[in-house]
CSV table of C-alpha atoms in Angstrom, one decimal:
chain,number,residue,atom,x,y,z
A,1,MET,CA,-47.4,-5.6,18.1
A,2,ALA,CA,-45.1,-7.9,16.2
A,3,ARG,CA,-41.4,-7.0,16.1
A,4,ILE,CA,-40.0,-5.6,12.8
A,5,VAL,CA,-36.8,-7.2,11.8
A,6,VAL,CA,-34.9,-5.2,9.2
A,7,VAL,CA,-32.1,-6.8,7.2
A,8,SER,CA,-29.7,-5.2,4.9
A,9,ASN,CA,-26.2,-5.6,3.7
A,10,ARG,CA,-24.8,-3.1,6.1
A,11,VAL,CA,-26.0,-1.8,9.3
A,12,ALA,CA,-25.6,1.8,10.4
A,13,VAL,CA,-24.9,1.3,14.2
A,14,PRO,CA,-25.1,4.7,15.9
A,15,THR,CA,-21.7,5.9,17.2
A,16,GLY,CA,-22.6,9.3,18.6
A,17,GLU,CA,-20.5,11.0,16.1
A,18,ARG,CA,-21.7,13.6,13.4
A,19,GLY,CA,-21.5,11.4,10.3
A,20,ALA,CA,-21.3,12.5,6.6
A,21,ARG,CA,-24.2,11.9,4.3
A,22,ALA,CA,-25.6,8.6,4.5
A,23,GLY,CA,-27.0,6.7,1.3
A,24,GLY,CA,-30.7,6.5,0.5
A,25,LEU,CA,-31.2,3.0,2.0
A,26,GLU,CA,-29.7,4.1,5.4
A,27,VAL,CA,-31.8,7.2,5.4
A,28,ALA,CA,-34.9,5.4,4.7
A,29,ILE,CA,-34.4,2.7,7.3
A,30,ARG,CA,-33.2,5.0,9.9
A,31,SER,CA,-36.4,7.1,9.5
A,32,PHE,CA,-38.6,3.9,9.8
A,33,LEU,CA,-36.9,2.4,12.9
A,34,LYS,CA,-36.9,5.9,14.6
A,35,ARG,CA,-40.6,5.6,14.8
A,36,ASN,CA,-41.1,1.8,15.0
A,37,HIS,CA,-38.0,0.4,16.7
A,38,GLY,CA,-37.5,-3.2,16.4
A,39,LEU,CA,-34.2,-5.0,15.1
A,40,TRP,CA,-31.7,-4.3,12.4
A,41,PHE,CA,-29.5,-7.0,11.1
A,42,GLY,CA,-26.5,-7.0,8.5
A,43,TRP,CA,-22.9,-7.0,7.9
A,44,SER,CA,-20.6,-5.1,10.5
A,45,GLY,CA,-18.4,-3.9,7.8
A,46,ARG,CA,-15.5,-6.0,9.4
A,47,ILE,CA,-13.4,-8.4,7.6
A,48,ALA,CA,-12.2,-11.3,9.9
A,49,THR,CA,-10.6,-14.8,9.7
A,50,LYS,CA,-13.0,-17.6,9.6
A,51,ALA,CA,-12.2,-18.5,13.1
A,52,GLU,CA,-12.6,-14.9,14.4
A,53,VAL,CA,-16.0,-14.2,12.6
A,54,ALA,CA,-18.3,-12.7,15.4
A,55,THR,CA,-21.8,-11.5,15.7
A,56,ARG,CA,-22.5,-8.6,18.0
A,57,GLU,CA,-25.6,-7.1,19.5
A,58,VAL,CA,-26.0,-3.3,20.6
A,59,GLU,CA,-29.1,-1.6,22.0
A,60,SER,CA,-29.6,2.1,21.2
A,61,GLY,CA,-32.8,4.2,21.0
A,62,GLY,CA,-35.1,1.5,21.2
A,63,VAL,CA,-33.6,-0.5,18.4
A,64,THR,CA,-31.6,-3.6,18.6
A,65,TYR,CA,-28.6,-3.7,16.1
A,66,ILE,CA,-27.1,-7.1,15.4
A,67,THR,CA,-24.0,-7.3,13.1
A,68,THR,CA,-21.9,-10.1,11.7
A,69,ASP,CA,-18.5,-10.3,10.2
A,70,LEU,CA,-17.4,-11.6,6.9
A,71,THR,CA,-14.2,-13.3,5.9
A,72,ARG,CA,-12.0,-11.8,3.1
A,73,ALA,CA,-13.3,-14.5,0.7
A,74,ASP,CA,-16.9,-13.7,1.6
A,75,TYR,CA,-16.2,-9.9,1.0
A,76,GLN,CA,-14.5,-10.5,-2.3
A,77,GLU,CA,-16.9,-12.9,-3.8
A,78,TYR,CA,-20.2,-11.8,-2.3
A,79,TYR,CA,-19.8,-8.1,-2.2
A,80,ASN,CA,-17.0,-6.9,-4.6
A,81,GLY,CA,-17.7,-9.8,-6.8
A,82,PHE,CA,-21.3,-11.0,-7.6
A,83,ALA,CA,-23.2,-8.2,-5.9
A,84,ASN,CA,-21.1,-5.3,-7.5
A,85,ARG,CA,-19.7,-6.8,-10.6
A,86,MET,CA,-22.7,-8.7,-11.8
A,87,LEU,CA,-26.0,-7.7,-10.2
A,88,TRP,CA,-25.2,-4.0,-9.9
A,89,PRO,CA,-24.5,-3.5,-13.5
A,90,ILE,CA,-27.2,-5.9,-14.9
A,91,LEU,CA,-29.9,-4.0,-12.6
A,92,HIS,CA,-28.6,-0.7,-14.0
A,93,TYR,CA,-29.1,-1.9,-17.5
A,94,ARG,CA,-25.3,-2.1,-18.2
A,95,LEU,CA,-24.8,-5.6,-19.7
A,96,ASP,CA,-21.3,-4.3,-21.1
A,97,LEU,CA,-20.0,-4.0,-17.6
A,98,ALA,CA,-21.3,-7.3,-16.1
A,99,GLU,CA,-18.6,-10.0,-15.0
A,100,TYR,CA,-19.8,-13.3,-14.2
A,101,SER,CA,-18.0,-15.9,-12.0
A,102,SER,CA,-19.3,-19.0,-10.6
A,103,LEU,CA,-17.1,-18.6,-7.7
A,104,ASP,CA,-18.5,-15.2,-7.0
A,105,LEU,CA,-22.0,-16.6,-7.2
A,106,THR,CA,-21.1,-19.3,-4.8
A,107,GLY,CA,-19.9,-16.8,-2.4
A,108,TYR,CA,-23.0,-14.6,-2.8
A,109,ILE,CA,-25.2,-17.7,-1.9
A,110,ARG,CA,-22.8,-18.5,1.1
A,111,VAL,CA,-23.2,-15.2,2.6
A,112,ASN,CA,-26.9,-15.2,2.3
A,113,GLU,CA,-26.9,-18.6,4.1
A,114,HIS,CA,-24.7,-17.3,6.7
A,115,PHE,CA,-27.0,-14.3,7.4
A,116,ALA,CA,-30.0,-16.9,7.5
A,117,ASP,CA,-27.9,-18.9,10.0
A,118,ARG,CA,-27.4,-15.8,12.2
A,119,LEU,CA,-30.9,-14.7,12.0
A,120,HIS,CA,-32.4,-18.1,12.7
A,121,ARG,CA,-30.9,-17.8,16.2
A,122,VAL,CA,-32.8,-14.6,17.0
A,123,LEU,CA,-36.1,-14.8,15.1
A,124,ARG,CA,-39.4,-15.3,16.8
A,125,PRO,CA,-42.4,-16.9,15.1
A,126,ASP,CA,-44.4,-13.5,14.9
A,127,ASP,CA,-41.5,-11.4,13.8
A,128,VAL,CA,-42.3,-9.6,10.5
A,129,ILE,CA,-39.0,-9.5,8.4
A,130,TRP,CA,-38.2,-6.7,6.0
A,131,VAL,CA,-35.3,-7.4,3.7
A,132,HIS,CA,-33.5,-4.6,1.6
A,133,ASP,CA,-31.8,-4.6,-1.8
A,134,TYR,CA,-30.0,-6.7,-4.3
A,135,HIS,CA,-27.4,-8.1,-2.0
A,136,LEU,CA,-30.0,-10.4,-0.3
A,137,LEU,CA,-32.2,-11.7,-3.1
A,138,PRO,CA,-32.1,-15.3,-1.9
A,139,LEU,CA,-32.4,-14.6,1.8
A,140,ALA,CA,-36.1,-15.5,2.1
A,141,LYS,CA,-35.6,-18.9,0.4
A,142,ALA,CA,-32.7,-19.6,3.0
A,143,LEU,CA,-35.0,-18.8,5.9
A,144,ARG,CA,-37.9,-20.8,4.4
A,145,ASP,CA,-35.4,-23.7,4.2
A,146,ARG,CA,-34.9,-23.3,8.0
A,147,GLY,CA,-38.5,-23.6,8.7
A,148,HIS,CA,-39.4,-19.9,9.1
A,149,LYS,CA,-43.0,-19.2,8.3
A,150,ASN,CA,-42.9,-15.6,9.1
A,151,ARG,CA,-44.2,-12.7,6.9
A,152,ILE,CA,-41.2,-11.8,4.8
A,153,GLY,CA,-41.0,-8.6,2.5
A,154,PHE,CA,-38.3,-7.5,0.2
A,155,PHE,CA,-37.7,-3.9,-1.1
A,156,LEU,CA,-35.5,-3.3,-4.1
A,157,HIS,CA,-33.9,0.2,-3.9
A,158,VAL,CA,-32.2,0.1,-7.3
A,159,PRO,CA,-33.9,-0.4,-10.8
A,160,PHE,CA,-35.2,-3.5,-12.0
A,161,PRO,CA,-34.5,-4.2,-15.7
A,162,PRO,CA,-36.9,-5.6,-18.3
A,163,PRO,CA,-36.7,-9.4,-19.0
A,164,GLU,CA,-34.7,-8.9,-22.1
A,165,ILE,CA,-31.9,-7.7,-19.9
A,166,LEU,CA,-32.4,-9.6,-16.9
A,167,THR,CA,-32.2,-13.1,-18.7
A,168,ALA,CA,-28.6,-12.2,-19.6
A,169,LEU,CA,-27.9,-13.0,-15.9
A,170,PRO,CA,-26.3,-16.5,-15.9
A,171,LYS,CA,-28.5,-18.8,-13.7
A,172,HIS,CA,-31.2,-15.9,-13.5
A,173,GLU,CA,-33.9,-18.6,-13.1
A,174,ARG,CA,-32.4,-19.8,-9.8
A,175,LEU,CA,-31.6,-16.3,-8.4
A,176,ILE,CA,-34.5,-14.2,-9.5
A,177,LEU,CA,-37.1,-16.9,-8.8
A,178,SER,CA,-35.9,-17.0,-5.3
A,179,LEU,CA,-37.7,-13.6,-4.8
A,180,CYS,CA,-41.0,-15.7,-4.8
A,181,HIS,CA,-40.2,-16.9,-1.4
A,182,TYR,CA,-41.0,-13.4,-0.2
A,183,ASP,CA,-44.7,-12.6,0.5
A,184,LEU,CA,-44.2,-9.1,-0.9
A,185,VAL,CA,-41.7,-7.6,-3.2
A,186,GLY,CA,-41.6,-3.8,-3.4
A,187,PHE,CA,-40.1,-1.6,-6.1
A,188,GLN,CA,-39.5,2.0,-6.4
A,189,THR,CA,-41.5,2.6,-9.6
A,190,GLU,CA,-44.3,1.1,-11.5
A,191,THR,CA,-41.8,0.5,-14.5
A,192,ASP,CA,-39.7,-1.7,-12.1
A,193,ALA,CA,-42.6,-3.7,-10.8
A,194,ASP,CA,-44.0,-4.2,-14.3
A,195,ASN,CA,-40.6,-5.4,-15.4
A,196,PHE,CA,-40.6,-8.1,-12.8
A,197,SER,CA,-44.2,-8.9,-13.5
A,198,ARG,CA,-43.3,-9.5,-17.1
A,199,TYR,CA,-40.5,-11.8,-16.0
A,200,LEU,CA,-42.6,-14.1,-14.0
A,201,LYS,CA,-45.4,-14.0,-16.7
A,202,ASP,CA,-43.5,-14.2,-19.9
A,203,GLU,CA,-40.3,-15.9,-18.9
A,204,CYS,CA,-41.3,-18.3,-16.2
A,205,ARG,CA,-45.0,-18.8,-17.2
A,206,MET,CA,-46.1,-18.2,-13.7
A,207,PRO,CA,-50.0,-18.2,-13.2
A,208,SER,CA,-51.3,-15.0,-11.9
A,209,GLN,CA,-54.5,-13.4,-10.4
A,210,ASP,CA,-53.6,-10.1,-11.9
A,211,ARG,CA,-50.4,-8.4,-13.0
A,212,TYR,CA,-49.1,-7.9,-9.4
A,213,THR,CA,-50.2,-11.3,-7.7
A,214,PHE,CA,-48.6,-14.6,-8.7
A,215,GLN,CA,-48.9,-18.3,-7.7
A,216,ALA,CA,-45.5,-19.6,-7.0
A,217,GLY,CA,-46.1,-23.3,-6.3
A,218,SER,CA,-47.8,-23.3,-2.9
A,219,ARG,CA,-47.1,-19.8,-2.1
A,220,VAL,CA,-48.6,-16.4,-3.3
A,221,VAL,CA,-46.2,-13.5,-4.1
A,222,ARG,CA,-47.4,-9.9,-4.4
A,223,LEU,CA,-45.7,-7.1,-6.1
A,224,GLY,CA,-46.1,-3.4,-5.0
A,225,VAL,CA,-44.9,0.1,-5.7
A,226,PHE,CA,-43.4,2.0,-2.8
A,227,PRO,CA,-41.3,5.0,-3.9
A,228,VAL,CA,-39.0,6.2,-1.2
A,229,GLY,CA,-39.4,9.8,0.0
A,230,VAL,CA,-37.7,12.4,2.1
A,231,GLU,CA,-38.5,14.1,5.3
A,232,THR,CA,-40.0,17.0,3.3
A,233,ALA,CA,-41.0,19.6,6.0
A,234,GLU,CA,-38.0,18.7,8.2
A,235,PHE,CA,-35.6,19.0,5.3
A,236,GLU,CA,-36.9,22.4,4.5
A,237,ARG,CA,-36.4,23.6,8.2
A,238,LEU,CA,-32.8,22.1,8.1
A,239,ALA,CA,-32.0,23.8,4.9
A,240,ARG,CA,-33.4,27.2,6.2
A,241,ARG,CA,-31.1,26.9,9.3
A,242,SER,CA,-28.1,25.6,7.4
A,243,ALA,CA,-28.0,28.3,4.8
A,244,ARG,CA,-27.3,30.8,7.6
A,245,SER,CA,-24.4,28.6,8.8
A,246,ALA,CA,-20.8,30.0,8.7
A,247,PHE,CA,-19.8,27.1,6.2
A,248,VAL,CA,-22.6,27.9,3.7
A,249,GLN,CA,-22.2,31.5,3.9
A,250,GLU,CA,-18.5,31.2,3.2
A,251,VAL,CA,-19.3,29.1,0.1
A,252,VAL,CA,-21.9,31.6,-1.1
A,253,GLY,CA,-19.5,34.5,-0.4
A,254,SER,CA,-16.7,33.0,-2.4
A,255,LEU,CA,-19.1,32.9,-5.5
A,256,ALA,CA,-18.9,36.7,-5.7
A,257,GLY,CA,-22.5,37.1,-6.8
A,258,ARG,CA,-22.5,34.2,-9.2
A,259,ALA,CA,-25.3,31.6,-9.5
A,260,MET,CA,-24.3,28.1,-8.3
A,261,ILE,CA,-25.2,24.9,-9.9
A,262,ILE,CA,-24.9,21.9,-7.5
A,263,GLY,CA,-24.6,18.2,-8.2
A,264,VAL,CA,-24.2,15.5,-5.4
A,265,ASP,CA,-23.6,11.8,-6.3
A,266,ARG,CA,-21.6,9.0,-5.1
A,267,LEU,CA,-18.9,8.0,-7.5
A,268,ASP,CA,-20.4,5.4,-9.7
A,269,TYR,CA,-20.8,4.9,-13.4
A,270,SER,CA,-24.6,4.9,-13.1
A,271,LYS,CA,-24.6,8.6,-12.0
A,272,GLY,CA,-23.5,9.7,-15.4
A,273,ILE,CA,-21.0,12.2,-14.0
A,274,ALA,CA,-18.5,12.1,-16.9
A,275,LEU,CA,-21.4,12.7,-19.4
A,276,ARG,CA,-22.6,15.6,-17.2
A,277,MET,CA,-19.2,17.2,-17.2
A,278,ASN,CA,-19.4,17.1,-20.9
A,279,ALA,CA,-22.8,18.6,-21.0
A,280,PHE,CA,-21.5,21.5,-18.8
A,281,ARG,CA,-18.7,22.0,-21.3
A,282,ARG,CA,-21.2,22.1,-24.1
A,283,PHE,CA,-23.1,24.8,-22.1
A,284,LEU,CA,-20.0,26.9,-21.8
A,285,GLU,CA,-19.4,26.5,-25.5
A,286,ALA,CA,-23.0,27.4,-26.5
A,287,TYR,CA,-23.7,30.3,-24.1
A,288,PRO,CA,-20.4,32.3,-23.9
A,289,ALA,CA,-22.3,35.3,-22.3
A,290,LEU,CA,-22.9,33.2,-19.2
A,291,ARG,CA,-19.3,32.3,-18.8
A,292,GLY,CA,-18.0,33.8,-15.5
A,293,ALA,CA,-21.7,34.1,-14.4
A,294,VAL,CA,-22.2,30.6,-13.0
A,295,THR,CA,-20.2,28.0,-10.8
A,296,TYR,CA,-20.7,24.4,-10.9
A,297,LEU,CA,-20.1,22.6,-7.6
A,298,GLN,CA,-20.0,18.8,-8.0
A,299,ILE,CA,-19.7,17.0,-4.8
A,300,THR,CA,-18.6,13.4,-5.5
A,301,PRO,CA,-17.4,11.2,-2.5
A,302,ARG,CA,-15.2,8.3,-3.4
A,303,SER,CA,-17.0,4.9,-3.7
A,304,ARG,CA,-15.7,1.5,-4.1
A,305,SER,CA,-12.2,2.7,-4.6
A,306,GLU,CA,-10.7,-0.8,-4.3
A,307,ILE,CA,-12.3,-1.7,-7.5
A,308,LYS,CA,-10.0,-0.8,-10.4
A,309,GLU,CA,-12.8,0.4,-12.7
A,310,TYR,CA,-13.9,3.0,-10.0
A,311,ALA,CA,-10.4,4.3,-9.6
A,312,GLU,CA,-10.1,4.6,-13.4
A,313,MET,CA,-13.5,6.4,-13.5
A,314,GLU,CA,-12.4,8.8,-10.8
A,315,ARG,CA,-9.2,9.5,-12.7
A,316,ARG,CA,-11.1,10.3,-16.0
A,317,ILE,CA,-13.6,12.6,-14.4
A,318,SER,CA,-10.8,14.5,-12.7
A,319,GLU,CA,-8.9,14.9,-15.9
A,320,THR,CA,-12.2,16.1,-17.7
A,321,VAL,CA,-12.7,18.6,-14.9
A,322,GLY,CA,-9.1,19.9,-15.3
A,323,GLN,CA,-9.5,20.3,-19.1
A,324,ILE,CA,-12.7,22.2,-18.7
A,325,ASN,CA,-11.3,24.5,-16.1
A,326,GLY,CA,-8.1,25.0,-18.0
A,327,GLN,CA,-10.0,25.9,-21.1
A,328,TYR,CA,-12.6,28.2,-19.9
A,329,GLY,CA,-11.3,29.3,-16.4
A,330,GLU,CA,-10.1,32.7,-15.6
A,331,PRO,CA,-7.9,34.0,-12.9
A,332,ALA,CA,-10.9,35.0,-10.8
A,333,TRP,CA,-13.2,32.3,-11.8
A,334,THR,CA,-13.2,28.5,-11.9
A,335,PRO,CA,-16.0,27.0,-13.9
A,336,ILE,CA,-16.2,23.7,-11.9
A,337,ARG,CA,-15.3,22.9,-8.3
A,338,TYR,CA,-14.9,19.2,-7.9
A,339,VAL,CA,-14.8,18.0,-4.4
A,340,ASN,CA,-14.3,14.3,-3.5
A,341,ARG,CA,-15.4,14.1,0.1
A,342,PRO,CA,-18.6,13.6,1.8
A,343,PHE,CA,-20.4,16.5,3.7
A,344,SER,CA,-23.1,16.3,6.5
A,345,ARG,CA,-26.8,16.3,5.6
A,346,SER,CA,-27.1,19.6,7.2
A,347,ALA,CA,-24.3,21.3,5.1
A,348,LEU,CA,-25.8,19.7,1.9
A,349,ALA,CA,-29.2,21.0,2.8
A,350,GLY,CA,-27.7,24.6,2.9
A,351,LEU,CA,-25.8,24.4,-0.1
A,352,TYR,CA,-29.0,23.0,-1.9
A,353,ARG,CA,-31.0,26.0,-0.8
A,354,SER,CA,-28.2,28.4,-1.9
A,355,SER,CA,-28.0,26.9,-5.4
A,356,ARG,CA,-30.0,28.3,-8.4
A,357,ALA,CA,-30.1,24.8,-10.1
A,358,ALA,CA,-29.2,21.1,-9.3
A,359,LEU,CA,-27.8,18.7,-12.0
A,360,VAL,CA,-29.2,15.2,-11.2
A,361,THR,CA,-28.6,13.3,-14.3
A,362,PRO,CA,-27.8,9.5,-13.5
A,363,LEU,CA,-27.9,7.2,-16.6
A,364,ARG,CA,-30.4,5.0,-14.5
A,365,ASP,CA,-31.4,5.2,-10.7
A,366,GLY,CA,-33.9,3.4,-8.6
A,367,MET,CA,-35.1,6.7,-7.1
A,368,ASN,CA,-32.4,9.4,-6.3
A,369,LEU,CA,-33.1,11.1,-3.1
A,370,VAL,CA,-30.9,14.1,-3.8
A,371,ALA,CA,-33.5,15.3,-6.5
A,372,LYS,CA,-36.2,15.2,-3.8
A,373,GLU,CA,-33.9,16.7,-1.1
A,374,PHE,CA,-33.1,19.6,-3.5
A,375,VAL,CA,-36.7,20.3,-4.0
A,376,ALA,CA,-37.4,20.2,-0.3
A,377,SER,CA,-34.6,22.4,0.6
A,378,GLN,CA,-35.8,25.3,-1.6
A,379,ASP,CA,-37.0,28.7,-0.5
A,380,PRO,CA,-40.7,28.4,-1.8
A,381,ASP,CA,-40.4,32.4,-2.5
A,382,ASP,CA,-37.2,32.1,-4.7
A,383,PRO,CA,-36.7,28.4,-5.4
A,384,GLY,CA,-34.0,26.7,-7.5
A,385,VAL,CA,-34.7,24.6,-10.6
A,386,LEU,CA,-34.2,20.9,-10.7
A,387,ILE,CA,-32.7,19.5,-13.9
A,388,LEU,CA,-33.5,15.8,-13.6
A,389,SER,CA,-32.8,12.6,-15.7
A,390,ARG,CA,-35.8,11.1,-17.1
A,391,PHE,CA,-34.2,7.8,-16.3
A,392,ALA,CA,-34.2,8.4,-12.3
A,393,GLY,CA,-37.1,7.0,-10.5
A,394,ALA,CA,-37.7,10.4,-9.0
A,395,ALA,CA,-38.9,11.8,-12.5
A,396,GLU,CA,-42.2,10.2,-11.9
A,397,GLU,CA,-43.0,12.4,-8.9
A,398,CYS,CA,-40.6,15.4,-9.9
A,399,SER,CA,-42.5,15.8,-13.3
A,400,THR,CA,-42.3,19.5,-13.2
A,401,ALA,CA,-38.5,19.4,-13.2
A,402,LEU,CA,-36.6,20.0,-16.4
A,403,LEU,CA,-36.5,16.3,-17.5
A,404,VAL,CA,-33.5,15.6,-19.8
A,405,ASN,CA,-31.8,12.7,-21.5
A,406,PRO,CA,-28.5,12.5,-19.7
A,407,TYR,CA,-26.8,10.8,-22.9
A,408,ASP,CA,-27.6,14.1,-24.9
A,409,PRO,CA,-25.2,16.9,-23.8
A,410,GLU,CA,-27.0,19.3,-26.0
A,411,THR,CA,-30.4,19.1,-24.2
A,412,VAL,CA,-28.6,19.2,-20.8
A,413,ALA,CA,-26.7,22.4,-21.9
A,414,ASN,CA,-30.1,23.8,-22.9
A,415,ALA,CA,-31.7,22.8,-19.8
A,416,ILE,CA,-28.9,24.7,-17.7
A,417,ASP,CA,-29.5,27.8,-19.6
A,418,GLN,CA,-33.3,27.5,-19.2
A,419,ALA,CA,-32.9,26.9,-15.5
A,420,LEU,CA,-30.6,30.0,-15.0
A,421,SER,CA,-33.1,32.3,-17.2
A,422,MET,CA,-36.3,30.9,-15.8
A,423,PRO,CA,-38.7,33.5,-14.6
A,424,LEU,CA,-39.5,33.8,-10.8
A,425,GLU,CA,-43.1,33.0,-11.2
A,426,GLU,CA,-42.5,29.9,-13.3
A,427,ARG,CA,-39.9,28.7,-10.8
A,428,ARG,CA,-42.5,29.1,-7.9
A,429,GLY,CA,-45.1,27.3,-9.8
A,430,ARG,CA,-42.9,24.2,-10.6
A,431,HIS,CA,-41.6,24.2,-6.9
A,432,ALA,CA,-45.1,24.3,-5.5
A,433,GLU,CA,-46.5,21.6,-7.7
A,434,THR,CA,-43.4,19.2,-6.8
A,435,ILE,CA,-43.3,19.8,-3.3
A,436,LYS,CA,-47.0,19.0,-3.0
A,437,VAL,CA,-46.3,15.7,-4.4
A,438,LEU,CA,-43.4,15.1,-2.2
A,439,ALA,CA,-45.2,15.9,0.9
A,440,GLU,CA,-48.0,13.6,0.1
A,441,ASN,CA,-45.2,10.6,-0.2
A,442,ASP,CA,-43.2,11.9,2.9
A,443,ILE,CA,-40.6,9.2,3.9
A,444,LYS,CA,-42.7,8.9,7.3
A,445,PHE,CA,-45.4,7.2,5.4
A,446,TRP,CA,-43.1,4.8,3.3
A,447,GLY,CA,-42.1,2.1,5.7
A,448,GLU,CA,-45.6,2.0,7.4
A,449,ARG,CA,-47.2,1.6,3.9
A,450,PHE,CA,-44.9,-1.4,3.2
A,451,ILE,CA,-45.4,-3.1,6.5
A,452,ALA,CA,-49.2,-2.6,6.3
A,453,ALA,CA,-49.2,-4.1,2.7
A,454,LEU,CA,-47.1,-7.1,4.0
A,455,THR,CA,-49.0,-7.9,7.2
A,456,ASP,CA,-52.7,-6.9,6.4
A,457,ASP,CA,-53.1,-8.2,2.8
A,458,VAL,CA,-54.2,-4.8,1.6
A,459,LYS,CA,-54.6,-4.5,-2.2
A,460,LEU,CA,-51.3,-2.7,-3.2
A,461,ARG,CA,-52.4,-1.1,-6.3
A,462,LYS,CA,-55.8,-1.0,-8.4
A,463,ILE,CA,-55.3,-3.2,-11.4
A,464,PRO,CA,-56.5,-1.4,-14.7
A,465,ASP,CA,-59.6,-2.9,-16.4
């Protein structure tokens, strides 16, 4: 069989230590490589001087991990700069937060060329290459320029906006069209794939066989929809065990019989945490009889704290939490428990299972695996209720959740009340319907589906008449 070469911005090299919660991209790639082995290439996470930039190779569990360092300028321009100050906000529909710099774009292209140089040394002619996420949009072009004719696929873990937003990206033609050097471009949802299809068709006037197959010069590029799943049955077993752990039992005991609502998000403006806090404040205002009967646990590990906007966001959220607790709290009850450190996958699974509801209300999210993990963690005989933003990719599969507009605190507050008062039979019915959908799209099928589509020229999705 051909070797699978996975490429991402960061590489999670095994350390033997029990780590805290990983992001969705790492969870998905780890699950795939656990079954298929191969090679995983990307940034080491190290900053080095230009003379000291090194590439390292580690073998573990049948997987080869190859990592390369970046210089300080690379990190600032490619990662902090173009990827996170320009692409991230544009892809999350936030034109107001995008900051363009031609220097940052140069650094972004330079790092992709650096990755291509290092990959060029280790690639074999029959390798199947799978590139992940917005950091590496032009990587296939850089590899093609070096003569590689391998099958190369790309998967975008974050949303893809409509052309009306995407065209605000300076030099979008150069960058977005570089995706056409991939053989297959995958997205989380049909909306994302349709947005890219519209961009190619309406903005670029690219000829197409159908809405997901385009002729890009001498190349054919295909689009596909591959929503990332979770390890459904395994996560339920993990949650069942973890709910009995000393840690989870201590948390549950400290609630003194109160219901728990949980939120778990990386600190980022796309997660809508500040708006969610205000929605919980509105809930406490509108439903005074439930004050003292519920505790909201929000776990928000710090993220990109070296970027001043993120530090300011953390300060504002902390202030809001303090105001709400000060206004509504009692000596024996704190409405919101706000924690800024990560927890292990096992601990989170147990906390999910012990919660009456989950608040997952991003303003825009490619998928959001917390929503799926919460559902998978539940006791089917007494499940909690998922309150989910309609703007999360997970809403397409978790259609029996209480879908809300995260910009409307009134509807979120009402959904919290509905979740807490929902009859048992209704909770069971909603959970059973969603868990069936999630089991059919378990993560163990996700990578295999993508690679099969990339290598076998299968039809990715039926084109409507």
